[in-house]
Amino acid sequence: MEKFVSKLKLKDIRSYISKIDPIQILQEDNSYENFDDISKVSAKYDEYYVLGFGVIKEIKSEFSNLIQSTNSSSFVPCLEILISKENKERKWN
């Protein structure tokens, strides 16, 4: 089992994230917020630690009309970022 402590905060990677793709901010309690792009993500998350990220398919209706009108599919690719307020040691299997 590996131990992991995040050293990156959202503010550290914000400028490297695509400016045109939808974003989902996921917290450890599984609550989430969807945003049309990284510029719409609130600065309140900048001090949160990034635990991981990946690409998911999210239901288009979770986003604005602009994203909903992009194609005929019911889903849209979305960058999901897992964040935490606290930087505590975590164990991964």
Tab-separated table of N, CA and C in Angstrom:
chain	number	residue	atom	x	y	z
A	1	MET	N	0.834	-1.171	0.000
A	1	MET	CA	0.000	0.000	0.000
A	1	MET	C	0.888	1.247	0.000
A	2	GLU	N	0.639	2.161	-0.948
A	2	GLU	CA	1.428	3.376	-1.051
A	2	GLU	C	0.808	4.502	-0.243
A	3	LYS	N	1.664	5.376	0.276
A	3	LYS	CA	1.197	6.566	0.978
A	3	LYS	C	1.353	7.750	0.039
A	4	PHE	N	0.401	8.642	0.097
A	4	PHE	CA	0.371	9.773	-0.827
A	4	PHE	C	-0.011	11.044	-0.080
A	5	VAL	N	0.747	12.111	-0.302
A	5	VAL	CA	0.414	13.431	0.218
A	5	VAL	C	0.480	14.386	-0.962
A	6	SER	N	-0.630	15.062	-1.252
A	6	SER	CA	-0.662	15.994	-2.377
A	6	SER	C	0.102	17.261	-2.045
A	7	LYS	N	0.864	17.737	-3.008
A	7	LYS	CA	1.591	18.993	-2.838
A	7	LYS	C	1.039	20.072	-3.758
A	8	LEU	N	0.137	19.680	-4.645
A	8	LEU	CA	-0.416	20.628	-5.604
A	8	LEU	C	-1.768	21.151	-5.159
A	9	LYS	N	-1.956	22.433	-5.336
A	9	LYS	CA	-3.266	23.048	-5.125
A	9	LYS	C	-3.848	23.376	-6.495
A	10	LEU	N	-5.145	23.565	-6.532
A	10	LEU	CA	-5.789	23.867	-7.805
A	10	LEU	C	-5.155	25.095	-8.458
A	11	LYS	N	-4.796	26.086	-7.657
A	11	LYS	CA	-4.184	27.300	-8.230
A	11	LYS	C	-2.871	26.986	-8.947
A	12	ASP	N	-2.181	25.920	-8.536
A	12	ASP	CA	-0.904	25.546	-9.151
A	12	ASP	C	-1.065	24.973	-10.559
A	13	ILE	N	-2.222	24.369	-10.829
A	13	ILE	CA	-2.409	23.723	-12.128
A	13	ILE	C	-3.452	24.419	-12.995
A	14	ARG	N	-4.131	25.398	-12.464
A	14	ARG	CA	-5.219	26.073	-13.186
A	14	ARG	C	-4.784	26.519	-14.586
A	15	SER	N	-3.607	27.107	-14.709
A	15	SER	CA	-3.164	27.647	-16.008
A	15	SER	C	-2.828	26.541	-17.018
A	16	TYR	N	-2.704	25.287	-16.566
A	16	TYR	CA	-2.380	24.177	-17.456
A	16	TYR	C	-3.619	23.420	-17.940
A	17	ILE	N	-4.766	23.755	-17.386
A	17	ILE	CA	-6.007	23.047	-17.712
A	17	ILE	C	-6.646	23.667	-18.948
A	18	SER	N	-7.181	22.820	-19.815
A	18	SER	CA	-7.828	23.278	-21.040
A	18	SER	C	-8.843	24.367	-20.744
A	19	LYS	N	-8.833	25.385	-21.554
A	19	LYS	CA	-9.734	26.525	-21.375
A	19	LYS	C	-11.063	26.334	-22.102
A	20	ILE	N	-11.216	25.229	-22.821
A	20	ILE	CA	-12.449	25.029	-23.589
A	20	ILE	C	-13.271	23.819	-23.143
A	21	ASP	N	-12.737	23.003	-22.239
A	21	ASP	CA	-13.445	21.784	-21.847
A	21	ASP	C	-14.229	21.963	-20.547
A	22	PRO	N	-15.374	21.277	-20.446
A	22	PRO	CA	-16.147	21.311	-19.204
A	22	PRO	C	-15.342	20.702	-18.049
A	23	ILE	N	-15.609	21.187	-16.857
A	23	ILE	CA	-14.884	20.768	-15.653
A	23	ILE	C	-15.890	20.311	-14.598
A	24	GLN	N	-15.557	19.235	-13.906
A	24	GLN	CA	-16.317	18.823	-12.733
A	24	GLN	C	-15.361	18.831	-11.544
A	25	ILE	N	-15.720	19.595	-10.520
A	25	ILE	CA	-14.945	19.623	-9.276
A	25	ILE	C	-15.619	18.654	-8.317
A	26	LEU	N	-14.894	17.614	-7.937
A	26	LEU	CA	-15.413	16.559	-7.060
A	26	LEU	C	-14.683	16.634	-5.726
A	27	GLN	N	-15.453	16.634	-4.632
A	27	GLN	CA	-14.851	16.649	-3.305
A	27	GLN	C	-14.893	15.251	-2.714
A	28	GLU	N	-14.136	15.047	-1.646
A	28	GLU	CA	-14.014	13.704	-1.049
A	28	GLU	C	-15.343	13.129	-0.575
A	29	ASP	N	-16.301	13.992	-0.249
A	29	ASP	CA	-17.609	13.504	0.193
A	29	ASP	C	-18.538	13.184	-0.983
A	30	ASN	N	-17.969	13.182	-2.203
A	30	ASN	CA	-18.680	12.906	-3.454
A	30	ASN	C	-19.641	14.006	-3.886
A	31	SER	N	-19.585	15.169	-3.241
A	31	SER	CA	-20.351	16.302	-3.746
A	31	SER	C	-19.564	16.897	-4.913
A	32	TYR	N	-20.277	17.472	-5.855
A	32	TYR	CA	-19.586	17.998	-7.028
A	32	TYR	C	-20.293	19.229	-7.584
A	33	GLU	N	-19.529	19.976	-8.374
A	33	GLU	CA	-20.061	21.116	-9.111
A	33	GLU	C	-19.522	21.031	-10.526
A	34	ASN	N	-20.367	21.351	-11.495
A	34	ASN	CA	-19.958	21.351	-12.890
A	34	ASN	C	-19.803	22.779	-13.387
A	35	PHE	N	-18.813	22.980	-14.246
A	35	PHE	CA	-18.522	24.294	-14.808
A	35	PHE	C	-18.279	24.141	-16.304
A	36	ASP	N	-18.643	25.150	-17.078
A	36	ASP	CA	-18.468	25.097	-18.532
A	36	ASP	C	-16.997	25.056	-18.933
A	37	ASP	N	-16.128	25.674	-18.137
A	37	ASP	CA	-14.688	25.643	-18.394
A	37	ASP	C	-13.960	26.107	-17.133
A	38	ILE	N	-12.636	26.020	-17.136
A	38	ILE	CA	-11.839	26.306	-15.942
A	38	ILE	C	-11.984	27.757	-15.487
A	39	SER	N	-12.247	28.673	-16.409
A	39	SER	CA	-12.390	30.077	-16.016
A	39	SER	C	-13.632	30.313	-15.159
A	40	LYS	N	-14.590	29.392	-15.232
A	40	LYS	CA	-15.826	29.523	-14.452
A	40	LYS	C	-15.716	28.888	-13.064
A	41	VAL	N	-14.625	28.158	-12.799
A	41	VAL	CA	-14.422	27.520	-11.499
A	41	VAL	C	-14.069	28.598	-10.480
A	42	SER	N	-14.806	28.637	-9.412
A	42	SER	CA	-14.638	29.659	-8.378
A	42	SER	C	-13.227	29.653	-7.784
A	43	ALA	N	-12.726	30.836	-7.502
A	43	ALA	CA	-11.408	30.980	-6.865
A	43	ALA	C	-11.402	30.392	-5.458
A	44	LYS	N	-12.578	30.135	-4.886
A	44	LYS	CA	-12.620	29.533	-3.545
A	44	LYS	C	-11.947	28.157	-3.529
A	45	TYR	N	-11.853	27.512	-4.687
A	45	TYR	CA	-11.217	26.197	-4.771
A	45	TYR	C	-9.704	26.275	-4.959
A	46	ASP	N	-9.148	27.441	-5.185
A	46	ASP	CA	-7.716	27.574	-5.471
A	46	ASP	C	-6.820	27.041	-4.359
A	47	GLU	N	-7.256	27.118	-3.128
A	47	GLU	CA	-6.441	26.649	-1.997
A	47	GLU	C	-6.687	25.188	-1.650
A	48	TYR	N	-7.550	24.523	-2.405
A	48	TYR	CA	-7.807	23.095	-2.186
A	48	TYR	C	-6.695	22.273	-2.823
A	49	TYR	N	-6.401	21.131	-2.227
A	49	TYR	CA	-5.378	20.227	-2.742
A	49	TYR	C	-5.975	19.323	-3.819
A	50	VAL	N	-5.214	19.086	-4.870
A	50	VAL	CA	-5.646	18.204	-5.960
A	50	VAL	C	-5.203	16.787	-5.624
A	51	LEU	N	-6.165	15.883	-5.544
A	51	LEU	CA	-5.863	14.483	-5.235
A	51	LEU	C	-5.778	13.627	-6.491
A	52	GLY	N	-6.433	14.081	-7.553
A	52	GLY	CA	-6.406	13.327	-8.796
A	52	GLY	C	-7.295	13.977	-9.828
A	53	PHE	N	-7.213	13.471	-11.056
A	53	PHE	CA	-8.067	13.976	-12.117
A	53	PHE	C	-8.187	12.931	-13.213
A	54	GLY	N	-9.205	13.083	-14.027
A	54	GLY	CA	-9.433	12.162	-15.121
A	54	GLY	C	-10.529	12.695	-16.020
A	55	VAL	N	-10.829	11.959	-17.069
A	55	VAL	CA	-11.873	12.353	-18.004
A	55	VAL	C	-13.063	11.422	-17.811
A	56	ILE	N	-14.233	12.022	-17.701
A	56	ILE	CA	-15.469	11.256	-17.555
A	56	ILE	C	-16.462	11.731	-18.604
A	57	LYS	N	-17.544	11.006	-18.755
A	57	LYS	CA	-18.657	11.479	-19.587
A	57	LYS	C	-19.759	11.893	-18.623
A	58	GLU	N	-20.161	13.125	-18.739
A	58	GLU	CA	-21.173	13.687	-17.842
A	58	GLU	C	-22.425	13.997	-18.646
A	59	ILE	N	-23.565	13.945	-17.997
A	59	ILE	CA	-24.832	14.266	-18.650
A	59	ILE	C	-24.817	15.737	-19.060
A	60	LYS	N	-25.089	15.993	-20.327
A	60	LYS	CA	-25.007	17.352	-20.855
A	60	LYS	C	-25.902	18.343	-20.134
A	61	SER	N	-27.038	17.911	-19.648
A	61	SER	CA	-27.980	18.825	-18.995
A	61	SER	C	-27.404	19.435	-17.721
A	62	GLU	N	-26.277	18.897	-17.229
A	62	GLU	CA	-25.618	19.439	-16.039
A	62	GLU	C	-24.874	20.737	-16.348
A	63	PHE	N	-24.742	21.080	-17.627
A	63	PHE	CA	-23.974	22.245	-18.045
A	63	PHE	C	-24.891	23.273	-18.709
A	64	SER	N	-24.305	24.392	-19.102
A	64	SER	CA	-25.071	25.487	-19.705
A	64	SER	C	-25.606	25.101	-21.081
A	65	ASN	N	-26.471	25.948	-21.604
A	65	ASN	CA	-27.039	25.723	-22.935
A	65	ASN	C	-25.971	25.702	-24.014
A	66	LEU	N	-24.885	26.457	-23.833
A	66	LEU	CA	-23.810	26.482	-24.814
A	66	LEU	C	-23.225	25.081	-25.006
A	67	ILE	N	-22.950	24.391	-23.908
A	67	ILE	CA	-22.384	23.034	-23.995
A	67	ILE	C	-23.444	22.048	-24.464
A	68	GLN	N	-24.677	22.243	-24.033
A	68	GLN	CA	-25.743	21.332	-24.434
A	68	GLN	C	-25.982	21.345	-25.937
A	69	SER	N	-25.687	22.452	-26.599
A	69	SER	CA	-25.945	22.566	-28.035
A	69	SER	C	-24.769	22.106	-28.902
A	70	THR	N	-23.675	21.618	-28.302
A	70	THR	CA	-22.472	21.294	-29.074
A	70	THR	C	-22.606	20.050	-29.940
A	71	ASN	N	-23.335	19.038	-29.510
A	71	ASN	CA	-23.538	17.849	-30.341
A	71	ASN	C	-24.817	17.149	-29.924
A	72	SER	N	-25.171	16.080	-30.626
A	72	SER	CA	-26.460	15.436	-30.376
A	72	SER	C	-26.429	14.396	-29.258
A	73	SER	N	-25.260	14.036	-28.782
A	73	SER	CA	-25.154	13.036	-27.722
A	73	SER	C	-25.741	13.571	-26.411
A	74	SER	N	-26.166	12.664	-25.535
A	74	SER	CA	-26.685	13.062	-24.217
A	74	SER	C	-25.566	13.304	-23.223
A	75	PHE	N	-24.347	12.906	-23.595
A	75	PHE	CA	-23.201	13.021	-22.703
A	75	PHE	C	-22.133	13.903	-23.330
A	76	VAL	N	-21.305	14.484	-22.478
A	76	VAL	CA	-20.208	15.329	-22.940
A	76	VAL	C	-18.947	14.941	-22.156
A	77	PRO	N	-17.779	14.828	-22.833
A	77	PRO	CA	-16.542	14.565	-22.095
A	77	PRO	C	-16.250	15.719	-21.141
A	78	CYS	N	-15.762	15.380	-19.986
A	78	CYS	CA	-15.587	16.369	-18.929
A	78	CYS	C	-14.328	16.016	-18.129
A	79	LEU	N	-13.526	17.031	-17.798
A	79	LEU	CA	-12.358	16.808	-16.941
A	79	LEU	C	-12.821	16.863	-15.487
A	80	GLU	N	-12.631	15.769	-14.770
A	80	GLU	CA	-13.020	15.703	-13.356
A	80	GLU	C	-11.768	15.885	-12.499
A	81	ILE	N	-11.858	16.787	-11.524
A	81	ILE	CA	-10.729	17.059	-10.630
A	81	ILE	C	-11.175	16.766	-9.201
A	82	LEU	N	-10.502	15.823	-8.547
A	82	LEU	CA	-10.792	15.471	-7.156
A	82	LEU	C	-9.968	16.372	-6.244
A	83	ILE	N	-10.644	17.080	-5.330
A	83	ILE	CA	-9.962	18.033	-4.456
A	83	ILE	C	-10.296	17.780	-2.986
A	84	SER	N	-9.457	18.357	-2.117
A	84	SER	CA	-9.663	18.249	-0.678
A	84	SER	C	-9.174	19.528	-0.012
A	85	LYS	N	-9.889	19.963	1.029
A	85	LYS	CA	-9.455	21.139	1.793
A	85	LYS	C	-8.180	20.843	2.568
A	86	GLU	N	-8.063	19.619	3.045
A	86	GLU	CA	-6.939	19.244	3.904
A	86	GLU	C	-5.903	18.435	3.135
A	87	ASN	N	-4.669	18.637	3.506
A	87	ASN	CA	-3.582	17.880	2.907
A	87	ASN	C	-3.136	16.813	3.899
A	88	LYS	N	-3.871	15.736	3.946
A	88	LYS	CA	-3.525	14.660	4.878
A	88	LYS	C	-2.994	13.461	4.108
A	89	GLU	N	-2.241	12.650	4.788
A	89	GLU	CA	-1.678	11.458	4.156
A	89	GLU	C	-2.796	10.484	3.833
A	90	ARG	N	-2.751	9.934	2.641
A	90	ARG	CA	-3.742	8.979	2.203
A	90	ARG	C	-3.056	7.686	1.788
A	91	LYS	N	-3.746	6.592	1.950
A	91	LYS	CA	-3.217	5.301	1.539
A	91	LYS	C	-4.024	4.821	0.329
A	92	TRP	N	-3.291	4.420	-0.705
A	92	TRP	CA	-3.919	3.905	-1.921
A	92	TRP	C	-3.579	2.434	-2.065
A	93	ASN	N	-4.566	1.644	-2.460
A	93	ASN	CA	-4.349	0.218	-2.688
A	93	ASN	C	-3.828	-0.027	-4.058
